[in-house]
RNA sequence: GCCGGUGUAGCUCAGACUGGCUAGAGCGAUUCCUUCGUAAGGAAUAGGUCGAGGGUUCAAAUCCCUCCACCGGCUCCA
């Protein structure tokens, strides 16, 4: 959000004002210590509004405003300043008392620095005349946040750097940079990015951006906000298949699906406090006279369910799950890219209430292993990072070793000197994109604060307890999974998606559409009965051109069908994955495709059976 | 959010520095011809508020200002 004191500077030949009548109750208007009229020559006039959030730190905002004033007067080479309260600059005014205080403090401070100051009274309708010099710097506006810069620096300095290690299965542990050479290529890239602050392939655009456009998967929409995407049928199919996959996985594990609201009332203390931890990265809006926010994950709704439940010890671990379409994070504009970083995205989100830290650790381990299962099913390599406070690490070192053993691969350890988030330990998994940069996907964390904040309790029959709660996303955001999948294709000799995610799984190309399409239809009917997505390229184009089309559409299996096939027993099946043509009977083809899909979810086709009926969504 | 780059036909791009004929090309689309056996057959036609708004000028896609979007870097990623 765009908050904080607003300043409009006018470099003036002169400024003159006169108070006319009080702009509110008597108590509001300033009458002492300020002139009711005044004039100053050759000055900088500062029109000022103090914003409501400045009240949190009046001294801070005064200090920062002074910095701006020194800067501006320095540039304009003048020591004459008019301080002019100007409420109309504001979006959300501070209380009059706070505003008056700020104005008075500014005057005092400036005078102490031997400025000539003229201050106009607060709380009056005033007539004024200003003569702007009109040179390029004569009109300047500034926003001032209430956090003091030094304070911010101090806070950051206070945060001692993390300690980075790599732990191998078996428990061997080294400093991360030292261990780098002995790790996989992806882990090396991960360490360089996380620990050494190296930007991989600087200046390059991640390959998935082009692919998502070229393949008519996903696009931008000018009519929405930045980072809110639209999905064309092919992209929508991939997205839906991934969501089904994750839903099945989590429900099978024991997550109980729910659906909760996407907006929450900031008037509720628990919401306001929790939301406050995310600073300005929220969509906020007013609905009637309530201040609302859009959720950034499913935490609020699920915590709210848990709060209202009567949870018995026997219900634990209690796992509540939701595919949060959508979650919203108002990321800074410059941070939003493609499918990797969005303002509206879909996150599978499960919260698990556990009985105690022992059970929390046990669950964390299981859920982390389940996340690695997605790595296998989706064919995306993930590198794990275990992040925890020093305290947690020292108390649980043996357990951390056990986790790394269970995961069966080396993990990056981040040891954080002090807890400054709601979690004390978390594991996340990063895919490495085509440029060598991490995409953080699955994550599971132990939350040690929220149960108390949201008043979540379970009973052991006699006593009430606050459960440690795990936050879990088994796959990470669906869009990020798509990003990782597409990035992966960019490194392949024959770029392709897994069969179960291919919008078209089998394509028939009739040599002469007018003569051979009927037979293709028969073949297609048969495959469709086995839930395979088939289409027929019946366009009146050369065979060569339609083959090219099947290749650029990344169709895993395509078959030219002419007289030979109609008369013969077998089909010449082009298998893109192996880059070869195999003779198969229709039954063998069906079996081969079904084997690829195995028990992964399968949607029906989203585009018409005949390629001649496929509309162009983006013009490619 | 800050700094830099980019924005021209549905898509990919030329033209911009140095203002000046009717803003071009390839792909795609439409129509016609071709009836084709493993990566793009031929021809014709249509298609443009040159990102939006303002300004300078006799004249602006081209120069200036503001805004928007995309890309990169910073920051950020609970």
XYZ file of C-alpha atoms (C1' of nucleotides) in Angstrom:
698
model
C 0.000 0.000 0.000
C 1.017 3.501 -0.699
C 1.058 5.006 2.779
C 2.821 7.679 4.686
C 3.045 11.446 4.873
C 2.679 13.292 1.616
C 4.632 16.407 0.740
C 4.199 18.720 -2.211
C 7.024 21.230 -2.591
C 6.590 24.424 -4.582
C 9.647 26.616 -5.090
C 7.935 29.992 -4.929
C 8.722 33.616 -5.540
C 6.388 34.151 -2.622
C 3.639 32.506 -0.605
C 0.911 34.430 1.206
C -2.014 33.128 3.263
C -4.764 34.280 5.538
C -6.934 32.176 7.850
C -10.650 32.705 7.156
C -12.792 30.376 9.242
C -12.404 27.284 11.354
C -12.660 24.040 9.433
C -14.217 21.987 12.194
C -14.924 22.044 15.911
C -13.136 24.704 17.942
C -10.813 22.226 19.530
C -9.445 21.244 16.146
C -8.340 24.634 14.880
C -4.953 25.872 15.985
C -4.962 29.357 17.475
C -1.783 29.621 19.482
C 1.805 29.707 18.403
C 0.977 30.248 14.731
C 0.209 33.426 12.766
C -3.275 33.844 11.288
C -1.777 35.405 8.198
C 1.660 35.572 6.734
C 3.865 36.058 3.716
C 7.293 34.795 2.792
C 9.490 35.627 -0.190
C 11.823 33.291 -2.107
C 10.779 30.160 -0.278
C 9.988 26.510 -0.595
C 6.348 25.960 0.283
C 5.708 22.487 1.610
C 2.084 21.391 1.413
C 1.766 18.527 3.849
C -0.741 15.851 4.733
C -0.135 13.469 7.587
C -1.529 9.974 6.966
C -3.193 7.702 9.488
C -0.418 5.156 9.529
C 2.095 7.867 10.379
C 0.592 7.864 13.840
C 2.410 4.639 14.592
C 5.651 6.547 14.735
C 5.339 10.320 14.808
C 8.982 10.851 15.602
C 10.003 8.632 12.739
C 7.895 10.420 10.208
C 9.153 13.817 11.386
C 12.717 12.628 11.077
C 12.168 11.344 7.553
C 10.283 14.458 6.491
C 13.215 16.542 7.722
C 15.549 14.499 5.589
C 13.387 15.266 2.557
C 13.176 18.955 3.451
C 16.939 19.220 3.829
C 17.349 17.471 0.520
C 14.913 19.724 -1.324
C 16.055 22.997 0.212
C 19.611 21.966 -0.487
C 18.853 21.391 -4.162
C 16.974 24.661 -4.424
C 19.514 26.493 -2.353
C 17.144 28.244 0.028
C 16.676 28.371 3.803
C 13.113 29.721 3.716
C 10.393 27.185 4.301
C 6.631 27.497 4.571
C 4.901 24.589 6.296
C 1.353 24.433 5.050
C -1.088 21.738 6.255
C -2.964 20.539 3.237
C -5.448 17.755 3.919
C -6.450 17.369 0.276
C -3.255 15.499 -0.557
C -4.360 12.696 1.697
C -6.029 9.379 1.087
C -6.405 8.520 4.733
C -5.872 11.369 7.148
C -4.216 11.042 10.510
C -6.044 12.309 13.557
C -5.852 16.106 13.975
C -3.819 15.799 17.151
C -1.159 13.694 15.496
C -1.070 15.955 12.473
C -0.703 19.078 14.597
C 2.075 17.406 16.519
C 3.938 16.594 13.322
C 3.587 20.159 12.020
C 4.801 21.634 15.285
C 7.725 19.260 15.548
C 8.776 20.027 12.015
C 8.757 23.736 12.751
C 10.777 23.323 15.938
C 13.354 21.106 14.308
C 13.775 23.302 11.262
C 14.193 26.409 13.372
C 16.815 24.597 15.395
C 18.677 24.084 12.143
C 18.442 27.848 11.507
C 15.862 27.717 8.752
C 13.441 30.639 8.377
C 10.096 28.946 8.932
C 6.577 30.221 8.390
C 3.890 27.806 9.517
C 0.257 28.108 8.491
C -2.323 27.170 11.131
C -3.936 23.768 11.205
C -7.704 23.399 11.055
C -8.654 26.573 9.166
C -10.005 27.389 5.765
C -7.337 29.668 4.398
C -6.995 31.804 1.347
C -3.531 31.638 -0.163
C -1.501 32.813 -3.074
C 1.570 31.030 -4.294
C 3.833 32.057 -7.105
C 5.606 29.046 -8.519
C 8.978 29.645 -10.137
C 8.250 27.117 -12.830
C 11.719 25.685 -13.357
C 12.119 21.919 -13.684
C 12.643 21.309 -9.972
C 10.131 23.856 -8.752
C 7.407 21.308 -8.188
C 8.311 18.142 -6.348
C 6.247 15.638 -4.445
C 7.474 13.115 -1.911
C 6.056 10.340 0.195
C 7.560 9.697 3.568
C 7.155 6.406 5.343
C 7.001 6.381 9.084
C 9.685 3.768 9.501
C 12.959 5.453 10.019
C 15.569 4.399 7.544
C 18.143 3.933 10.249
C 15.712 1.821 12.161
C 15.272 -0.393 9.156
C 18.997 -0.692 8.728
C 19.419 -1.497 12.372
C 16.774 -4.140 12.099
C 18.531 -5.669 9.186
C 21.902 -5.409 10.835
C 20.360 -7.017 13.858
C 19.486 -9.971 11.753
C 22.698 -11.832 11.897
C 23.350 -13.706 8.707
C 22.210 -17.295 8.548
C 24.628 -20.137 8.822
C 24.556 -22.299 5.695
C 25.465 -25.966 5.610
C 24.941 -28.969 3.432
C 23.948 -32.219 5.075
C 24.340 -35.479 3.193
C 22.423 -38.660 3.897
C 24.346 -40.415 6.624
C 24.752 -37.199 8.559
C 27.959 -35.805 7.118
C 27.676 -32.026 7.311
C 29.824 -29.294 5.783
C 29.788 -25.626 5.255
C 27.599 -25.055 2.193
C 30.171 -23.305 0.050
C 32.845 -25.860 0.879
C 30.505 -28.749 0.139
C 29.250 -27.253 -3.102
C 31.654 -29.080 -5.382
C 30.481 -32.467 -4.137
C 26.803 -31.840 -4.812
C 24.556 -32.276 -7.827
C 24.421 -29.651 -10.534
C 21.029 -28.434 -9.350
C 22.175 -28.206 -5.750
C 25.209 -26.213 -6.858
C 22.945 -23.761 -8.637
C 20.740 -23.633 -5.543
C 23.682 -22.887 -3.261
C 25.020 -20.220 -5.595
C 21.676 -18.476 -5.622
C 20.809 -18.846 -1.941
C 24.150 -18.614 -0.229
C 26.484 -16.838 -2.615
C 23.990 -14.390 -4.109
C 25.005 -15.223 -7.651
C 22.508 -14.298 -10.360
C 22.485 -17.137 -12.878
C 22.336 -16.095 -16.560
C 21.782 -12.411 -15.800
C 19.700 -10.513 -18.319
C 18.049 -13.572 -19.765
C 14.361 -14.220 -19.849
C 13.171 -17.524 -18.389
C 12.229 -19.862 -21.266
C 8.778 -20.681 -19.928
C 7.553 -17.186 -20.798
C 7.868 -17.812 -24.496
C 6.568 -21.359 -24.272
C 3.426 -20.427 -22.402
C 2.568 -17.934 -25.131
C 3.690 -19.983 -28.081
C 1.785 -23.097 -27.055
C -1.376 -21.146 -26.247
C -1.259 -22.153 -22.602
C -1.334 -18.963 -20.586
C -1.550 -15.252 -21.296
C -1.606 -11.835 -19.688
C -4.723 -9.750 -19.428
C -4.451 -5.984 -19.694
C -7.869 -5.552 -18.179
C -6.794 -7.106 -14.888
C -4.009 -6.279 -12.467
C -0.406 -7.267 -12.999
C 0.251 -10.924 -12.184
C -3.327 -12.109 -12.748
C -3.161 -14.594 -15.585
C -5.619 -16.183 -17.948
C -5.461 -19.774 -19.112
C -6.448 -20.900 -22.583
C -7.942 -24.398 -22.982
C -4.582 -26.155 -23.285
C -3.155 -24.371 -20.257
C -6.387 -24.815 -18.362
C -6.233 -28.542 -18.992
C -2.690 -28.793 -17.639
C -3.670 -26.705 -14.645
C -6.769 -28.798 -13.942
C -4.847 -32.047 -14.302
C -2.227 -30.814 -11.836
C -4.894 -29.709 -9.375
C -6.625 -33.090 -9.612
C -3.314 -34.776 -9.084
C -2.572 -32.816 -5.924
C -6.113 -33.185 -4.594
C -5.941 -36.949 -4.998
C -2.521 -37.108 -3.395
C -3.500 -35.098 -0.335
C -6.871 -36.722 0.204
C -5.214 -40.085 -0.078
C -2.751 -38.987 2.589
C -5.536 -37.949 4.933
C -6.220 -34.315 4.185
C -9.899 -33.398 4.504
C -10.945 -30.972 1.784
C -12.750 -27.778 2.712
C -13.383 -24.512 0.961
C -13.074 -21.203 2.774
C -13.688 -17.527 1.926
C -11.128 -15.540 -0.008
C -11.586 -12.267 1.894
C -11.227 -11.398 5.563
C -12.099 -8.552 7.889
C -9.121 -6.567 9.110
C -11.230 -5.420 12.026
C -10.641 -8.839 13.605
C -7.522 -8.667 15.714
C -6.185 -12.101 14.730
C -6.524 -11.252 11.042
C -4.980 -7.836 11.438
C -2.036 -9.182 13.440
C -1.311 -12.060 11.117
C -1.799 -9.875 8.049
C 0.490 -7.280 9.573
C 3.342 -9.754 9.235
C 3.027 -9.462 5.494
C 3.433 -5.744 5.459
C 2.227 -4.183 2.312
C 1.938 -7.251 0.161
C -1.818 -7.548 0.310
C -4.793 -6.531 -1.703
C -6.827 -4.351 0.649
C -10.129 -2.709 -0.006
C -13.167 -1.312 1.672
C -16.490 -3.043 1.579
C -19.130 -0.781 3.044
C -17.459 0.425 6.201
C -15.315 -2.672 6.746
C -11.689 -2.883 5.770
C -11.064 -6.194 4.072
C -8.137 -8.050 2.613
C -7.817 -10.876 0.120
C -6.269 -14.021 1.562
C -2.656 -14.800 0.736
C -3.147 -18.506 1.499
C -5.807 -20.661 3.093
C -4.539 -20.111 6.647
C -7.296 -17.776 7.816
C -10.235 -19.856 6.683
C -8.779 -23.087 7.955
C -7.708 -21.598 11.278
C -11.192 -20.241 11.622
C -12.621 -23.719 11.084
C -10.233 -25.168 13.654
C -11.085 -22.441 16.140
C -14.776 -23.262 15.911
C -14.229 -27.002 16.104
C -14.244 -29.036 19.230
C -10.983 -30.887 18.724
C -10.200 -33.903 20.799
C -6.746 -35.358 21.272
C -7.953 -38.358 19.296
C -8.581 -36.207 16.230
C -4.884 -35.365 15.981
C -3.114 -34.981 13.696
C -6.030 -33.084 12.205
C -5.474 -32.277 8.549
C -7.566 -29.718 6.728
C -6.920 -29.116 3.081
C -7.908 -26.716 0.362
C -6.901 -25.912 -3.192
C -6.855 -22.161 -2.710
C -8.071 -20.743 -5.982
C -7.072 -18.041 -5.600
C -4.499 -16.792 -3.156
C -3.421 -13.188 -3.500
C -0.138 -11.523 -2.748
C 0.353 -8.039 -3.966
C 3.993 -8.474 -4.884
C 5.938 -5.450 -5.986
C 5.402 -4.871 -9.662
C 8.958 -5.498 -10.696
C 8.955 -8.883 -8.995
C 6.124 -10.386 -10.976
C 7.170 -12.662 -13.866
C 5.417 -15.227 -16.002
C 4.186 -18.210 -14.041
C 6.898 -17.901 -11.447
C 5.793 -14.982 -9.350
C 2.171 -13.825 -9.441
C -0.266 -11.660 -7.576
C -3.093 -14.191 -7.958
C -2.188 -17.853 -7.842
C -3.458 -21.243 -6.802
C -1.931 -22.937 -3.827
C -2.765 -26.330 -2.419
C -2.707 -25.589 1.283
C -3.089 -28.035 4.156
C -2.939 -27.225 7.846
C -2.288 -29.943 10.360
C -2.991 -29.499 14.043
C -0.679 -31.721 16.054
C -0.626 -32.747 19.681
C 2.889 -31.652 20.517
C 6.267 -30.994 18.969
C 7.022 -34.699 18.718
C 3.972 -35.275 16.613
C 4.665 -32.087 14.657
C 8.142 -33.302 13.738
C 6.831 -36.709 12.786
C 4.195 -35.155 10.521
C 6.677 -32.728 9.038
C 8.855 -35.614 7.985
C 5.980 -37.537 6.415
C 4.698 -34.506 4.590
C 8.173 -33.692 3.308
C 8.432 -37.215 1.929
C 5.071 -36.811 0.259
C 6.385 -33.653 -1.390
C 9.238 -35.690 -2.836
C 6.640 -38.089 -4.207
C 5.400 -35.226 -6.397
C 8.936 -34.807 -7.639
C 8.747 -38.339 -8.976
C 5.236 -38.140 -10.388
C 5.799 -34.789 -12.059
C 9.316 -35.663 -13.117
C 10.720 -32.466 -11.654
C 13.935 -32.624 -9.710
C 13.693 -30.926 -6.325
C 16.514 -29.845 -4.042
C 15.535 -29.668 -0.376
C 16.371 -26.860 2.027
C 15.796 -27.268 5.739
C 15.519 -23.896 7.443
C 15.302 -23.535 11.189
C 16.294 -21.444 14.143
C 19.598 -22.203 15.796
C 17.706 -23.227 18.897
C 15.655 -25.740 16.945
C 18.721 -27.121 15.210
C 20.678 -27.576 18.410
C 17.816 -29.375 20.076
C 16.983 -31.547 17.070
C 20.236 -32.249 15.280
C 19.779 -36.010 15.331
C 16.276 -35.633 14.009
C 17.475 -33.388 11.170
C 19.921 -36.133 10.200
C 17.057 -38.566 10.185
C 15.061 -36.294 7.878
C 17.921 -36.050 5.413
C 18.271 -39.845 5.477
C 14.577 -40.250 4.828
C 14.621 -37.775 1.956
C 17.545 -39.691 0.550
C 19.335 -36.665 -0.858
C 21.635 -33.931 0.315
C 19.896 -30.931 1.798
C 20.849 -27.320 2.193
C 20.567 -26.272 5.845
C 19.846 -22.696 6.777
C 20.388 -22.013 10.449
C 18.781 -18.762 11.467
C 20.137 -17.079 14.605
C 16.734 -15.915 15.824
C 13.141 -16.598 14.945
C 11.540 -13.703 13.102
C 8.748 -15.606 11.380
C 5.893 -17.653 12.720
C 7.700 -20.907 12.010
C 10.545 -22.447 13.890
C 11.469 -24.970 11.228
C 10.526 -25.586 7.638
C 11.540 -27.632 4.670
C 11.131 -26.337 1.175
C 11.961 -27.821 -2.172
C 13.314 -25.938 -5.146
C 13.287 -26.852 -8.812
C 16.090 -25.294 -10.846
C 14.868 -23.479 -13.943
C 16.363 -23.368 -17.416
C 18.576 -20.445 -16.430
C 19.872 -22.071 -13.252
C 17.623 -20.202 -10.845
C 15.526 -21.838 -8.158
C 11.741 -22.036 -8.239
C 10.604 -22.744 -4.708
C 7.748 -25.182 -4.758
C 6.675 -27.588 -2.016
C 7.032 -26.354 1.525
C 6.121 -27.556 4.994
C 6.637 -25.533 8.151
C 5.980 -25.760 11.880
C 3.934 -22.814 13.108
C 4.350 -22.138 16.790
C 2.319 -18.932 17.020
C -0.980 -19.232 15.244
C -2.857 -21.607 17.531
C -2.703 -19.070 20.293
C -3.436 -16.099 18.059
C -6.467 -17.770 16.513
C -7.586 -19.374 19.719
C -7.297 -22.934 18.468
C -7.338 -25.573 21.164
C -7.712 -29.282 21.584
C -8.699 -31.125 24.701
C -7.150 -34.200 26.249
C -10.239 -34.727 28.339
C -9.144 -32.571 31.221
C -6.956 -29.801 29.845
C -6.986 -27.520 26.821
C -3.817 -27.177 24.695
C -2.697 -25.043 21.777
C -1.573 -27.426 19.030
C 1.551 -26.762 16.957
C 0.234 -26.372 13.412
C 1.937 -27.388 10.197
C 1.478 -25.353 7.026
C 1.932 -27.525 3.987
C 1.877 -27.206 0.261
C 2.741 -30.598 -1.214
C 3.480 -29.250 -4.684
C 3.847 -25.517 -4.245
C 1.683 -23.151 -6.229
C 0.101 -24.808 -9.272
C 1.340 -22.056 -11.567
C 4.867 -22.537 -10.271
C 4.625 -26.246 -10.924
C 3.687 -25.370 -14.490
C 6.635 -22.978 -14.627
C 8.988 -25.714 -13.452
C 7.561 -28.194 -15.981
C 7.929 -25.750 -18.841
C 11.408 -24.701 -17.761
C 12.367 -28.336 -17.819
C 11.210 -28.716 -21.421
C 13.589 -25.957 -22.420
C 16.564 -28.129 -21.529
C 15.349 -31.164 -23.509
C 16.522 -32.232 -26.962
C 12.919 -33.009 -27.854
C 10.880 -30.684 -25.678
C 7.758 -32.356 -24.367
C 5.344 -32.659 -21.506
C 4.586 -35.948 -19.790
C 1.793 -37.786 -21.591
C -0.723 -37.284 -18.795
C -0.280 -33.515 -19.051
C -0.260 -33.270 -22.843
C -3.398 -31.503 -24.065
C -3.455 -33.859 -27.069
C -2.117 -37.317 -26.297
C -2.722 -39.009 -29.628
C -3.259 -37.370 -33.018
C -4.331 -39.037 -36.236
C -3.367 -37.428 -39.507
C -5.479 -38.733 -42.399
C -3.442 -38.635 -45.606
C -6.566 -37.662 -47.555
C -9.000 -36.134 -45.092
C -11.967 -36.774 -47.377
C -11.173 -40.502 -47.612
C -9.412 -41.457 -44.391
C -11.085 -39.426 -41.640
C -13.825 -41.984 -41.046
C -11.291 -44.613 -40.134
C -9.492 -42.111 -37.886
C -12.798 -41.491 -36.158
C -13.172 -45.204 -35.471
C -9.677 -45.363 -34.009
C -10.335 -42.218 -31.984
C -13.617 -43.570 -30.600
C -11.803 -46.610 -29.343
C -9.059 -44.615 -27.599
C -11.557 -42.155 -26.180
C -13.426 -45.062 -24.606
C -10.201 -45.604 -22.640
C -10.175 -41.911 -21.582
C -7.344 -40.961 -23.884
C -7.318 -37.483 -25.402
C -7.297 -37.906 -29.165
C -7.731 -35.474 -32.004
C -7.696 -35.708 -35.769
C -5.874 -33.243 -37.982
C -8.396 -33.187 -40.799
C -7.195 -29.884 -42.243
C -6.771 -29.661 -45.974
C -3.029 -29.262 -45.700
C -0.068 -31.295 -46.859
C 0.879 -34.273 -44.721
C 4.248 -32.674 -44.074
C 2.682 -29.547 -42.762
C 0.385 -31.443 -40.431
C 3.312 -33.471 -39.119
C 5.068 -30.221 -38.373
C 1.934 -29.178 -36.516
C 1.923 -32.329 -34.394
C 5.564 -31.697 -33.526
C 5.056 -28.097 -32.514
C 1.957 -29.067 -30.521
C 4.171 -31.573 -28.665
C 1.762 -34.432 -29.342
C 3.398 -37.493 -27.734
C 1.930 -39.998 -30.240
C 0.884 -39.159 -33.778
C -0.056 -41.461 -36.594
C -0.364 -40.943 -40.345
C -3.434 -42.818 -41.540
C -3.936 -43.700 -45.205
C -4.939 -46.666 -47.309
C -2.145 -48.863 -45.916
C -3.383 -48.474 -42.370
C -7.000 -49.049 -43.282
C -6.076 -52.307 -44.970
C -3.283 -53.402 -42.624
C -3.277 -54.500 -39.032
C -0.826 -52.007 -37.605
C -0.264 -48.277 -37.373
C 3.034 -46.436 -37.755
C 3.088 -44.637 -34.451
C 5.459 -41.686 -34.117
C 6.695 -41.646 -30.560
C 8.058 -38.192 -29.874
C 9.720 -39.195 -26.615
C 11.945 -41.700 -28.433
C 12.017 -39.835 -31.711
C 11.112 -42.961 -33.643
C 8.289 -44.614 -35.516
C 6.972 -47.928 -34.173
C 4.533 -50.376 -35.656
C 1.692 -51.039 -33.247
C -1.786 -52.405 -33.449
C -4.497 -50.023 -32.232
C -4.772 -52.136 -29.071
C -1.020 -51.843 -28.440
C -1.206 -48.095 -28.947
C -3.980 -47.835 -26.414
C -2.027 -49.900 -23.931
C 1.138 -47.862 -24.441
C -0.645 -44.591 -23.760
C -2.482 -46.020 -20.760
C 0.849 -47.194 -19.353
C 2.199 -43.659 -19.656
C -0.774 -42.271 -17.817
C -0.823 -45.069 -15.253
C -2.960 -43.975 -12.323
C -2.382 -40.265 -12.786
C -5.534 -38.212 -13.289
C -7.001 -37.912 -16.729
C -9.261 -35.176 -18.075
C -11.332 -35.345 -21.215
C -10.174 -33.264 -24.172
C -10.898 -29.505 -23.896
C -10.648 -28.674 -27.606
C -12.763 -30.145 -30.414
C -11.812 -33.499 -31.898
C -11.084 -32.038 -35.345
C -8.066 -29.796 -35.552
C -9.859 -27.871 -38.309
C -12.273 -26.773 -35.551
C -9.547 -25.474 -33.219
C -9.800 -21.715 -32.876
C -6.734 -19.537 -32.552
C -6.506 -18.042 -29.111
C -3.356 -16.044 -29.553
C -2.709 -16.028 -33.261
C 0.064 -18.602 -33.321
C 8.164 0.413 -5.486
C 13.175 2.196 -7.736
C 16.623 2.127 -12.149
C 17.213 0.529 -17.303
C 15.202 -1.603 -21.891
C 10.989 -2.619 -24.964
C 5.844 -1.661 -27.015
C 4.466 -1.064 -35.066
C -1.087 -6.294 -38.499
C -3.782 -12.080 -34.696
C 1.871 -13.676 -33.892
C 7.364 -12.585 -34.754
C 9.736 -8.407 -36.329
C 11.829 -4.115 -40.007
C 11.193 1.299 -40.232
C 12.836 5.500 -35.215
C 19.271 7.578 -34.155
C 18.912 12.040 -38.796
C 10.549 14.118 -38.397
C 8.633 14.369 -44.844
C 5.800 10.032 -50.636
C 0.450 5.530 -49.843
C 4.079 2.326 -42.662
C 6.685 -2.957 -44.871
C 8.016 -8.479 -44.464
C 7.403 -13.554 -42.776
C 4.040 -16.646 -40.242
C -1.163 -16.968 -39.268
C -6.333 -15.867 -41.346
C -9.834 -15.891 -45.691
C -10.722 -17.556 -50.816
C -9.121 -20.334 -54.949
C -5.796 -24.041 -57.080
C -3.212 -28.633 -55.528
C -5.372 -34.257 -53.221
C -0.691 -34.940 -51.351
C 2.705 -40.952 -47.083
C 6.572 -38.575 -42.152
C 8.914 -31.137 -40.122
C 5.723 -26.382 -43.388
C 2.786 -27.077 -52.008
C 1.161 -22.569 -55.027
C -1.674 -17.976 -55.919
C -4.785 -13.983 -54.602
C -7.180 -11.085 -50.850
C -8.170 -8.964 -46.285
C -5.896 -7.244 -42.021
C -2.785 -1.028 -38.685
C -6.334 4.636 -33.531
C 2.260 2.569 -34.910
C 0.526 0.805 -26.305
C -2.843 5.252 -24.287
C -3.223 10.491 -23.470
C -1.073 15.245 -24.041
C 2.690 18.587 -26.322
C 6.335 20.674 -30.116
C 5.959 21.310 -35.611
C 3.628 23.321 -41.937
C 4.291 17.973 -41.025
C 5.209 12.890 -35.710
C 5.511 5.577 -35.712
C 9.994 8.891 -35.521
C 11.274 14.588 -31.024
C 9.338 16.024 -25.704
C 6.046 15.040 -21.237
C 2.613 11.853 -18.398
C 0.461 7.167 -17.821
C -0.037 1.787 -18.859
C 1.903 -3.026 -20.046
C 5.921 -6.450 -20.823
C 11.282 -7.818 -20.077
C 15.770 -7.215 -17.179
C 18.350 -5.523 -12.531
C 17.626 -3.901 -7.344
C 14.569 -5.010 -3.401
C 11.289 -8.779 -1.890
C 9.386 -14.009 -1.718
C 5.724 -14.907 5.273
